[in-house]
Amino acid sequence: MNVSVEGGTRVEIKGVPKITMIPLLTHNEAMRQWNLLRLREELKRRGITPETFQTKDFDITSIIKKPHYVPLKNAVESKLKIRCVVLKGFKELLRWQTQPDTYFSKEISDRVRVIACLTTIPNIINSDSRTDTITSSEWQKIKKHVEATEEDTLVIVWASEDDIQTAVNEIIIRAKEATIGIPSETRQALSDGTNGFERILPGADRMYPDTDLPPKRIEEIRREKIKSWLPEQFWKRQTWYRELNIPPDTIDELSISKYAELFKKAVNDWKVNPVTAAVVLIHFPKRLSRSSYVIDLIDEQMMSSILKAYVDGKLTYDFILTAMKISSELGMFVDEIIPQPISDDELEKEILLAEEQMSKMKFIKDKNAVSIIMGILMNKLRGRISAKKVAQKINLLQKDLKNVK
């Protein structure tokens, strides 16, 4: 779908999954364009135009030494370059709302993600943000180093030596475009009815090869090489899935899913129960989506990390869905979200506390008691121990009590 813009600028929205989403996508894109025009006027009111736009950038790798913010901590440990872009006079404007629950900072982040290939989100942080990133003392230290005023906004980005300059350039380019208006872009439709940057609309400068070029002979050696990395045919996968007896409603979707290779690795190499792997990879993302979680950032790498943590015994099955929720919000899976496991002594104390709580209840049927105590315990201990181990411990304690009697 195309959305026209003033001055001959054009915006395309690609990947609309359902016709019924077009009204909402159109509404949100119109809102985005209106807000970008309002942003331009606010910049003009502050005296910032394409001619007066000012920015500076600094290498602050030596300034950020021991950050607690996980993405920057990982960047420091990976010896990535860290740069700070000072947007003169932009104070609070990266929090300028463009779409529902979406701010101008995402316009910049999307450009960096696509053009500089910094696909791990978050890929930037900024001094206008209300979320916890680095400490206020660290922000003040950086502001002093880059000689920023209270009217400026700082944007911090981290990347390899090869990508960092491209990222810095895109931050500056997108910020300057805000003084002009609305850039011509191809944007992707997102599941919540908003949209994100996909690529720059090329206009007269074609970004595709000429279709009138003469045919070029493809050698046999190249064809064989292509065959070597082609994915397995989906019908072969479906046959194997039926042999594994995974849920029928996961077979077709998993066979063409981006998680098909991960499922194969989990079952064959990590020895994950096939039903568990299929449910986690296909059903769990749907559950999150139905609960209004944005699942666009959940990818194969994130799911691989979560399943590997489950295989290694760090993560209980009961906590996988919660781990996915937190990871989708962070944009990555980190070990810090895994709850500390509970010891046998602690578990016995929790069981005694639950039994004490139950002693104050009246039951119509005694057989409901075990289910209720399990509910009390798992509500409190989910993620720290598996339900199976809790049930085994309850049964063991009950047998010991009978033997004592």
Tab-separated table of C-alpha atoms in Angstrom:
chain	number	residue	atom	x	y	z
A	1	MET	CA	0.000	0.000	0.000
A	2	ASN	CA	1.183	3.548	-0.813
A	3	VAL	CA	0.620	6.622	1.344
A	4	SER	CA	1.217	9.934	-0.405
A	5	VAL	CA	3.060	12.749	1.339
A	6	GLU	CA	3.491	16.462	0.680
A	7	GLY	CA	6.136	17.670	-1.777
A	8	GLY	CA	6.208	14.526	-3.904
A	9	THR	CA	7.534	12.367	-1.061
A	10	ARG	CA	6.126	8.829	-1.039
A	11	VAL	CA	5.869	6.180	1.661
A	12	GLU	CA	5.180	2.520	0.907
A	13	ILE	CA	4.040	0.024	3.533
A	14	LYS	CA	4.937	-3.568	2.667
A	15	GLY	CA	3.975	-6.927	4.120
A	16	VAL	CA	0.367	-6.218	5.074
A	17	PRO	CA	-0.824	-9.683	6.227
A	18	LYS	CA	-4.593	-9.026	6.076
A	19	ILE	CA	-6.750	-6.589	4.118
A	20	THR	CA	-8.630	-5.785	7.316
A	21	MET	CA	-5.439	-4.255	8.758
A	22	ILE	CA	-5.209	-1.578	6.045
A	23	PRO	CA	-7.451	1.007	7.820
A	24	LEU	CA	-5.431	0.765	11.062
A	25	LEU	CA	-2.084	0.864	9.216
A	26	THR	CA	-3.237	3.879	7.209
A	27	HIS	CA	-4.453	5.642	10.353
A	28	ASN	CA	-1.164	5.037	12.207
A	29	GLU	CA	0.940	6.087	9.197
A	30	ALA	CA	-1.108	9.280	8.850
A	31	MET	CA	-0.539	9.894	12.568
A	32	ARG	CA	3.212	9.283	12.104
A	33	GLN	CA	3.440	11.752	9.221
A	34	TRP	CA	1.403	14.382	11.083
A	35	ASN	CA	3.646	14.012	14.140
A	36	LEU	CA	6.806	14.250	12.014
A	37	LEU	CA	5.486	17.494	10.504
A	38	ARG	CA	4.751	18.782	14.020
A	39	LEU	CA	8.297	17.804	14.998
A	40	ARG	CA	9.668	19.808	12.059
A	41	GLU	CA	7.703	22.853	13.227
A	42	GLU	CA	8.973	22.427	16.794
A	43	LEU	CA	12.560	22.293	15.494
A	44	LYS	CA	11.913	25.394	13.394
A	45	ARG	CA	10.521	27.146	16.494
A	46	ARG	CA	13.813	26.328	18.223
A	47	GLY	CA	15.721	27.802	15.292
A	48	ILE	CA	16.841	24.410	13.942
A	49	THR	CA	16.502	24.124	10.150
A	50	PRO	CA	18.432	22.138	7.516
A	51	GLU	CA	20.824	25.097	7.309
A	52	THR	CA	21.308	25.603	11.071
A	53	PHE	CA	21.282	21.909	12.101
A	54	GLN	CA	24.372	21.110	14.212
A	55	THR	CA	25.796	17.886	15.532
A	56	LYS	CA	29.057	16.461	16.839
A	57	ASP	CA	30.187	12.918	17.566
A	58	PHE	CA	32.789	11.570	19.975
A	59	ASP	CA	34.487	8.256	20.694
A	60	ILE	CA	33.589	7.463	24.319
A	61	THR	CA	34.905	3.889	24.417
A	62	SER	CA	37.406	4.871	27.126
A	63	ILE	CA	34.688	6.678	29.142
A	64	ILE	CA	32.292	3.701	29.373
A	65	LYS	CA	34.345	1.208	31.381
A	66	LYS	CA	32.131	-0.787	33.766
A	67	PRO	CA	28.478	-0.167	32.858
A	68	HIS	CA	25.715	-2.147	34.584
A	69	TYR	CA	23.356	-1.752	31.612
A	70	VAL	CA	23.489	-5.206	29.973
A	71	PRO	CA	23.726	-4.202	26.258
A	72	LEU	CA	26.592	-1.783	26.976
A	73	LYS	CA	28.197	-4.285	29.338
A	74	ASN	CA	28.186	-6.839	26.513
A	75	ALA	CA	29.601	-4.213	24.138
A	76	VAL	CA	32.499	-3.477	26.498
A	77	GLU	CA	33.204	-7.197	26.991
A	78	SER	CA	33.130	-7.716	23.195
A	79	LYS	CA	35.558	-4.778	22.752
A	80	LEU	CA	33.145	-2.890	20.483
A	81	LYS	CA	33.534	0.800	19.698
A	82	ILE	CA	31.198	3.164	21.565
A	83	ARG	CA	30.343	6.562	20.096
A	84	CYS	CA	28.212	9.466	21.288
A	85	VAL	CA	26.338	11.750	18.878
A	86	VAL	CA	25.376	15.175	20.236
A	87	LEU	CA	22.208	16.545	18.626
A	88	LYS	CA	22.327	20.274	19.348
A	89	GLY	CA	19.047	21.704	20.630
A	90	PHE	CA	17.149	18.375	20.412
A	91	LYS	CA	16.383	18.058	24.152
A	92	GLU	CA	13.315	15.779	24.745
A	93	LEU	CA	12.657	15.414	21.002
A	94	LEU	CA	13.690	11.762	20.802
A	95	ARG	CA	10.649	11.198	23.045
A	96	TRP	CA	8.414	12.879	20.470
A	97	GLN	CA	5.561	10.421	19.869
A	98	THR	CA	5.129	9.314	16.254
A	99	GLN	CA	2.810	6.266	16.491
A	100	PRO	CA	1.009	4.531	19.389
A	101	ASP	CA	3.666	3.733	22.049
A	102	THR	CA	6.343	4.671	19.495
A	103	TYR	CA	8.739	7.607	19.612
A	104	PHE	CA	11.130	9.420	17.266
A	105	SER	CA	14.030	7.475	18.817
A	106	LYS	CA	12.665	4.354	17.056
A	107	GLU	CA	12.916	6.149	13.684
A	108	ILE	CA	16.645	6.507	14.381
A	109	SER	CA	17.037	3.010	15.837
A	110	ASP	CA	15.343	1.451	12.783
A	111	ARG	CA	17.718	3.246	10.412
A	112	VAL	CA	20.731	2.060	12.404
A	113	ARG	CA	19.322	-1.482	12.474
A	114	VAL	CA	18.864	-1.672	8.701
A	115	ILE	CA	21.622	0.531	7.248
A	116	ALA	CA	24.402	-0.233	9.765
A	117	CYS	CA	23.189	-3.830	10.287
A	118	LEU	CA	23.020	-3.443	14.083
A	119	THR	CA	20.145	-5.896	14.389
A	120	THR	CA	20.412	-6.612	18.123
A	121	ILE	CA	17.872	-4.400	19.884
A	122	PRO	CA	18.419	-2.071	21.677
A	123	ASN	CA	21.115	-0.706	19.366
A	124	ILE	CA	21.122	2.862	20.721
A	125	ILE	CA	20.303	4.669	23.951
A	126	ASN	CA	19.606	8.356	24.411
A	127	SER	CA	19.582	10.927	27.195
A	128	ASP	CA	15.865	11.681	26.638
A	129	SER	CA	14.845	8.142	27.570
A	130	ARG	CA	12.768	7.504	30.700
A	131	THR	CA	13.848	3.874	30.971
A	132	ASP	CA	16.824	2.712	33.030
A	133	THR	CA	19.996	2.546	30.957
A	134	ILE	CA	23.217	3.969	32.351
A	135	THR	CA	23.318	5.873	35.646
A	136	SER	CA	22.778	9.638	35.914
A	137	SER	CA	26.388	10.071	37.015
A	138	GLU	CA	27.555	8.282	33.852
A	139	TRP	CA	25.338	10.553	31.723
A	140	GLN	CA	26.817	13.618	33.448
A	141	LYS	CA	30.349	12.348	32.896
A	142	ILE	CA	29.648	11.842	29.175
A	143	LYS	CA	27.930	15.251	28.861
A	144	LYS	CA	30.986	16.918	30.335
A	145	HIS	CA	33.324	15.003	28.009
A	146	VAL	CA	31.368	15.936	24.858
A	147	GLU	CA	30.693	19.496	26.093
A	148	ALA	CA	26.912	19.120	25.740
A	149	THR	CA	24.488	21.718	27.099
A	150	GLU	CA	21.189	21.101	28.880
A	151	GLU	CA	19.401	21.787	25.579
A	152	ASP	CA	21.164	18.944	23.728
A	153	THR	CA	20.332	15.269	23.356
A	154	LEU	CA	22.989	12.552	23.449
A	155	VAL	CA	22.660	9.357	21.413
A	156	ILE	CA	25.021	6.498	22.266
A	157	VAL	CA	25.655	3.673	19.793
A	158	TRP	CA	28.007	0.679	19.927
A	159	ALA	CA	29.324	-1.482	17.087
A	160	SER	CA	32.382	-3.061	15.510
A	161	GLU	CA	35.105	-0.950	13.902
A	162	ASP	CA	33.563	-1.687	10.479
A	163	ASP	CA	30.008	-0.623	11.371
A	164	ILE	CA	30.341	2.179	13.915
A	165	GLN	CA	30.869	5.048	11.452
A	166	THR	CA	27.891	3.939	9.345
A	167	ALA	CA	25.741	3.890	12.493
A	168	VAL	CA	26.885	7.378	13.521
A	169	ASN	CA	26.204	8.705	10.019
A	170	GLU	CA	22.654	7.286	10.015
A	171	ILE	CA	21.853	8.850	13.394
A	172	ILE	CA	22.934	12.253	12.048
A	173	ILE	CA	21.156	11.790	8.692
A	174	ARG	CA	17.813	10.788	10.272
A	175	ALA	CA	18.000	13.609	12.825
A	176	LYS	CA	18.663	16.158	10.059
A	177	GLU	CA	15.788	14.740	8.001
A	178	ALA	CA	13.505	15.691	10.903
A	179	THR	CA	14.211	19.354	10.055
A	180	ILE	CA	13.009	18.723	6.472
A	181	GLY	CA	9.857	16.681	7.061
A	182	ILE	CA	8.986	13.154	5.993
A	183	PRO	CA	11.549	11.038	4.093
A	184	SER	CA	10.551	8.744	1.214
A	185	GLU	CA	10.720	5.223	2.606
A	186	THR	CA	9.516	1.680	2.248
A	187	ARG	CA	8.199	0.647	5.658
A	188	GLN	CA	7.126	-2.741	7.025
A	189	ALA	CA	3.728	-3.438	8.552
A	190	LEU	CA	3.978	-4.659	12.160
A	191	SER	CA	1.496	-6.940	13.894
A	192	ASP	CA	0.122	-4.208	16.189
A	193	GLY	CA	-0.856	-1.937	13.276
A	194	THR	CA	2.190	0.333	13.516
A	195	ASN	CA	5.059	0.237	11.032
A	196	GLY	CA	8.851	0.316	10.975
A	197	PHE	CA	11.584	1.346	8.567
A	198	GLU	CA	12.533	-1.265	5.951
A	199	ARG	CA	14.535	0.604	3.297
A	200	ILE	CA	14.987	3.976	1.644
A	201	LEU	CA	12.739	4.488	-1.376
A	202	PRO	CA	15.188	4.968	-4.248
A	203	GLY	CA	13.101	7.044	-6.660
A	204	ALA	CA	14.845	7.571	-10.015
A	205	ASP	CA	18.041	5.857	-8.800
A	206	ARG	CA	17.084	2.215	-9.264
A	207	MET	CA	18.237	-0.161	-6.554
A	208	TYR	CA	17.315	-3.233	-8.610
A	209	PRO	CA	19.185	-4.775	-11.577
A	210	ASP	CA	17.979	-3.978	-15.074
A	211	THR	CA	15.549	-6.658	-16.253
A	212	ASP	CA	16.716	-6.192	-19.875
A	213	LEU	CA	20.226	-7.479	-19.232
A	214	PRO	CA	21.184	-10.508	-21.363
A	215	PRO	CA	21.005	-13.935	-19.623
A	216	LYS	CA	24.096	-15.171	-17.855
A	217	ARG	CA	25.110	-18.825	-17.877
A	218	ILE	CA	25.052	-20.477	-14.438
A	219	GLU	CA	27.748	-23.137	-14.143
A	220	GLU	CA	27.033	-26.588	-12.736
A	221	ILE	CA	29.455	-26.046	-9.844
A	222	ARG	CA	27.434	-23.029	-8.742
A	223	ARG	CA	24.153	-24.962	-8.949
A	224	GLU	CA	25.617	-27.700	-6.749
A	225	LYS	CA	26.812	-25.123	-4.245
A	226	ILE	CA	23.335	-23.603	-4.102
A	227	LYS	CA	21.797	-27.032	-3.502
A	228	SER	CA	24.120	-27.555	-0.526
A	229	TRP	CA	22.567	-24.707	1.465
A	230	LEU	CA	18.963	-25.013	0.282
A	231	PRO	CA	16.583	-25.770	3.170
A	232	GLU	CA	15.068	-29.198	3.516
A	233	GLN	CA	11.753	-29.645	1.643
A	234	PHE	CA	8.831	-28.921	3.929
A	235	TRP	CA	6.996	-32.153	3.015
A	236	LYS	CA	9.973	-34.208	4.250
A	237	ARG	CA	9.847	-32.276	7.511
A	238	GLN	CA	6.117	-32.965	7.863
A	239	THR	CA	6.684	-36.707	7.449
A	240	TRP	CA	9.338	-36.655	10.170
A	241	TYR	CA	7.141	-34.573	12.484
A	242	ARG	CA	4.299	-37.088	12.174
A	243	GLU	CA	6.729	-39.867	13.136
A	244	LEU	CA	7.690	-37.832	16.220
A	245	ASN	CA	3.974	-37.482	17.164
A	246	ILE	CA	4.181	-33.745	17.776
A	247	PRO	CA	0.805	-31.933	18.059
A	248	PRO	CA	-0.992	-32.016	14.674
A	249	ASP	CA	-1.689	-28.267	14.795
A	250	THR	CA	2.066	-27.521	14.848
A	251	ILE	CA	3.128	-29.717	11.910
A	252	ASP	CA	2.291	-27.520	8.914
A	253	GLU	CA	3.394	-24.269	10.522
A	254	LEU	CA	6.655	-25.674	11.893
A	255	SER	CA	7.565	-27.216	8.516
A	256	ILE	CA	7.857	-23.733	6.949
A	257	SER	CA	8.841	-21.873	10.105
A	258	LYS	CA	12.087	-19.981	10.676
A	259	TYR	CA	12.458	-22.288	13.684
A	260	ALA	CA	12.485	-25.527	11.640
A	261	GLU	CA	16.274	-25.920	11.813
A	262	LEU	CA	16.309	-24.990	15.496
A	263	PHE	CA	13.653	-27.663	16.174
A	264	LYS	CA	15.827	-30.228	14.352
A	265	LYS	CA	18.885	-29.238	16.399
A	266	ALA	CA	16.949	-29.247	19.678
A	267	VAL	CA	15.535	-32.736	19.086
A	268	ASN	CA	18.579	-34.410	17.505
A	269	ASP	CA	21.504	-32.708	19.275
A	270	TRP	CA	20.069	-31.449	22.577
A	271	LYS	CA	17.607	-34.366	23.026
A	272	VAL	CA	14.660	-32.079	23.829
A	273	ASN	CA	11.294	-33.842	23.880
A	274	PRO	CA	9.826	-33.201	20.365
A	275	VAL	CA	6.401	-32.226	21.751
A	276	THR	CA	8.008	-29.734	24.154
A	277	ALA	CA	10.134	-28.199	21.390
A	278	ALA	CA	7.177	-27.892	18.986
A	279	VAL	CA	4.889	-26.314	21.596
A	280	VAL	CA	7.553	-23.820	22.726
A	281	LEU	CA	8.460	-22.758	19.175
A	282	ILE	CA	4.952	-22.581	17.686
A	283	HIS	CA	2.352	-22.234	20.449
A	284	PHE	CA	4.205	-20.026	22.945
A	285	PRO	CA	4.758	-17.050	20.574
A	286	LYS	CA	1.031	-17.192	19.716
A	287	ARG	CA	0.134	-17.081	23.409
A	288	LEU	CA	2.260	-13.953	23.841
A	289	SER	CA	0.702	-12.332	20.784
A	290	ARG	CA	-2.814	-13.033	22.105
A	291	SER	CA	-1.767	-11.363	25.384
A	292	SER	CA	-0.856	-8.195	23.430
A	293	TYR	CA	2.903	-8.734	23.595
A	294	VAL	CA	4.827	-7.518	20.529
A	295	ILE	CA	6.719	-10.591	19.301
A	296	ASP	CA	8.563	-9.000	16.361
A	297	LEU	CA	11.880	-9.095	18.262
A	298	ILE	CA	11.631	-12.812	19.060
A	299	ASP	CA	13.993	-14.547	16.636
A	300	GLU	CA	15.853	-17.828	16.193
A	301	GLN	CA	18.837	-16.691	18.266
A	302	MET	CA	16.635	-15.718	21.210
A	303	MET	CA	14.644	-18.973	21.077
A	304	SER	CA	17.856	-20.973	20.735
A	305	SER	CA	19.270	-19.331	23.892
A	306	ILE	CA	16.050	-20.016	25.824
A	307	LEU	CA	15.874	-23.681	24.753
A	308	LYS	CA	19.596	-24.190	25.506
A	309	ALA	CA	19.086	-22.746	29.000
A	310	TYR	CA	16.210	-25.231	29.458
A	311	VAL	CA	18.381	-28.121	28.212
A	312	ASP	CA	21.217	-27.123	30.576
A	313	GLY	CA	18.811	-27.158	33.524
A	314	LYS	CA	19.086	-23.404	34.147
A	315	LEU	CA	15.488	-22.753	33.104
A	316	THR	CA	12.420	-24.748	34.128
A	317	TYR	CA	9.706	-25.538	31.594
A	318	ASP	CA	7.212	-23.535	33.687
A	319	PHE	CA	9.337	-20.405	33.274
A	320	ILE	CA	9.986	-20.596	29.500
A	321	LEU	CA	6.950	-18.473	28.591
A	322	THR	CA	7.901	-15.859	31.193
A	323	ALA	CA	11.480	-15.855	29.869
A	324	MET	CA	10.097	-15.209	26.380
A	325	LYS	CA	7.991	-12.290	27.680
A	326	ILE	CA	10.970	-10.630	29.362
A	327	SER	CA	13.297	-11.332	26.410
A	328	SER	CA	10.816	-9.830	23.934
A	329	GLU	CA	10.795	-6.644	26.034
A	330	LEU	CA	14.601	-6.532	26.349
A	331	GLY	CA	15.205	-7.536	22.742
A	332	MET	CA	17.518	-10.351	23.876
A	333	PHE	CA	17.804	-13.302	26.277
A	334	VAL	CA	20.264	-12.865	29.149
A	335	ASP	CA	21.039	-15.217	32.042
A	336	GLU	CA	20.169	-12.466	34.530
A	337	ILE	CA	16.440	-13.091	34.010
A	338	ILE	CA	16.701	-16.707	35.243
A	339	PRO	CA	15.459	-17.047	38.869
A	340	GLN	CA	17.770	-18.587	41.453
A	341	PRO	CA	16.997	-22.314	41.972
A	342	ILE	CA	15.530	-23.374	45.307
A	343	SER	CA	17.264	-25.858	47.618
A	344	ASP	CA	15.601	-28.967	49.106
A	345	ASP	CA	15.565	-27.391	52.575
A	346	GLU	CA	13.911	-24.227	51.261
A	347	LEU	CA	11.364	-26.323	49.359
A	348	GLU	CA	10.436	-28.290	52.474
A	349	LYS	CA	9.902	-25.016	54.373
A	350	GLU	CA	7.684	-23.694	51.588
A	351	ILE	CA	5.649	-26.929	51.617
A	352	LEU	CA	5.151	-26.614	55.389
A	353	LEU	CA	4.028	-23.009	54.976
A	354	ALA	CA	1.590	-24.035	52.234
A	355	GLU	CA	0.223	-26.864	54.402
A	356	GLU	CA	-0.224	-24.415	57.268
A	357	GLN	CA	-2.154	-22.137	54.922
A	358	MET	CA	-4.289	-25.081	53.785
A	359	SER	CA	-5.062	-26.131	57.360
A	360	LYS	CA	-7.244	-23.048	57.587
A	361	MET	CA	-9.282	-24.121	54.559
A	362	LYS	CA	-12.243	-26.483	54.281
A	363	PHE	CA	-12.389	-28.998	51.421
A	364	ILE	CA	-15.491	-30.568	49.929
A	365	LYS	CA	-13.318	-33.358	48.549
A	366	ASP	CA	-9.984	-34.344	50.131
A	367	LYS	CA	-8.543	-35.294	46.742
A	368	ASN	CA	-8.520	-31.577	45.835
A	369	ALA	CA	-5.927	-30.877	48.534
A	370	VAL	CA	-2.914	-31.964	46.444
A	371	SER	CA	-3.988	-29.808	43.500
A	372	ILE	CA	-4.481	-26.795	45.753
A	373	ILE	CA	-1.133	-27.135	47.505
A	374	MET	CA	0.550	-27.501	44.101
A	375	GLY	CA	-1.173	-24.309	42.976
A	376	ILE	CA	-0.023	-22.399	46.049
A	377	LEU	CA	3.567	-23.583	45.708
A	378	MET	CA	3.937	-23.111	41.923
A	379	ASN	CA	2.422	-19.645	42.103
A	380	LYS	CA	5.274	-18.735	44.433
A	381	LEU	CA	8.121	-20.907	43.105
A	382	ARG	CA	7.516	-20.962	39.331
A	383	GLY	CA	10.825	-20.685	37.530
A	384	ARG	CA	12.881	-21.770	40.536
A	385	ILE	CA	11.943	-25.450	40.383
A	386	SER	CA	9.961	-27.701	38.068
A	387	ALA	CA	6.383	-28.699	38.925
A	388	LYS	CA	7.416	-32.354	38.608
A	389	LYS	CA	10.027	-32.015	41.386
A	390	VAL	CA	7.553	-30.189	43.627
A	391	ALA	CA	4.974	-32.951	43.144
A	392	GLN	CA	7.583	-35.627	43.893
A	393	LYS	CA	8.641	-33.831	47.077
A	394	ILE	CA	5.030	-33.484	48.275
A	395	ASN	CA	4.381	-37.206	47.681
A	396	LEU	CA	7.616	-38.119	49.467
A	397	LEU	CA	6.772	-36.013	52.522
A	398	GLN	CA	3.247	-37.439	52.655
A	399	LYS	CA	4.656	-41.030	52.599
A	400	ASP	CA	7.094	-40.162	55.403
A	401	LEU	CA	4.233	-38.818	57.526
A	402	LYS	CA	2.187	-42.003	56.955
A	403	ASN	CA	5.186	-44.161	57.976
A	404	VAL	CA	5.642	-42.139	61.161
A	405	LYS	CA	1.922	-42.661	62.008
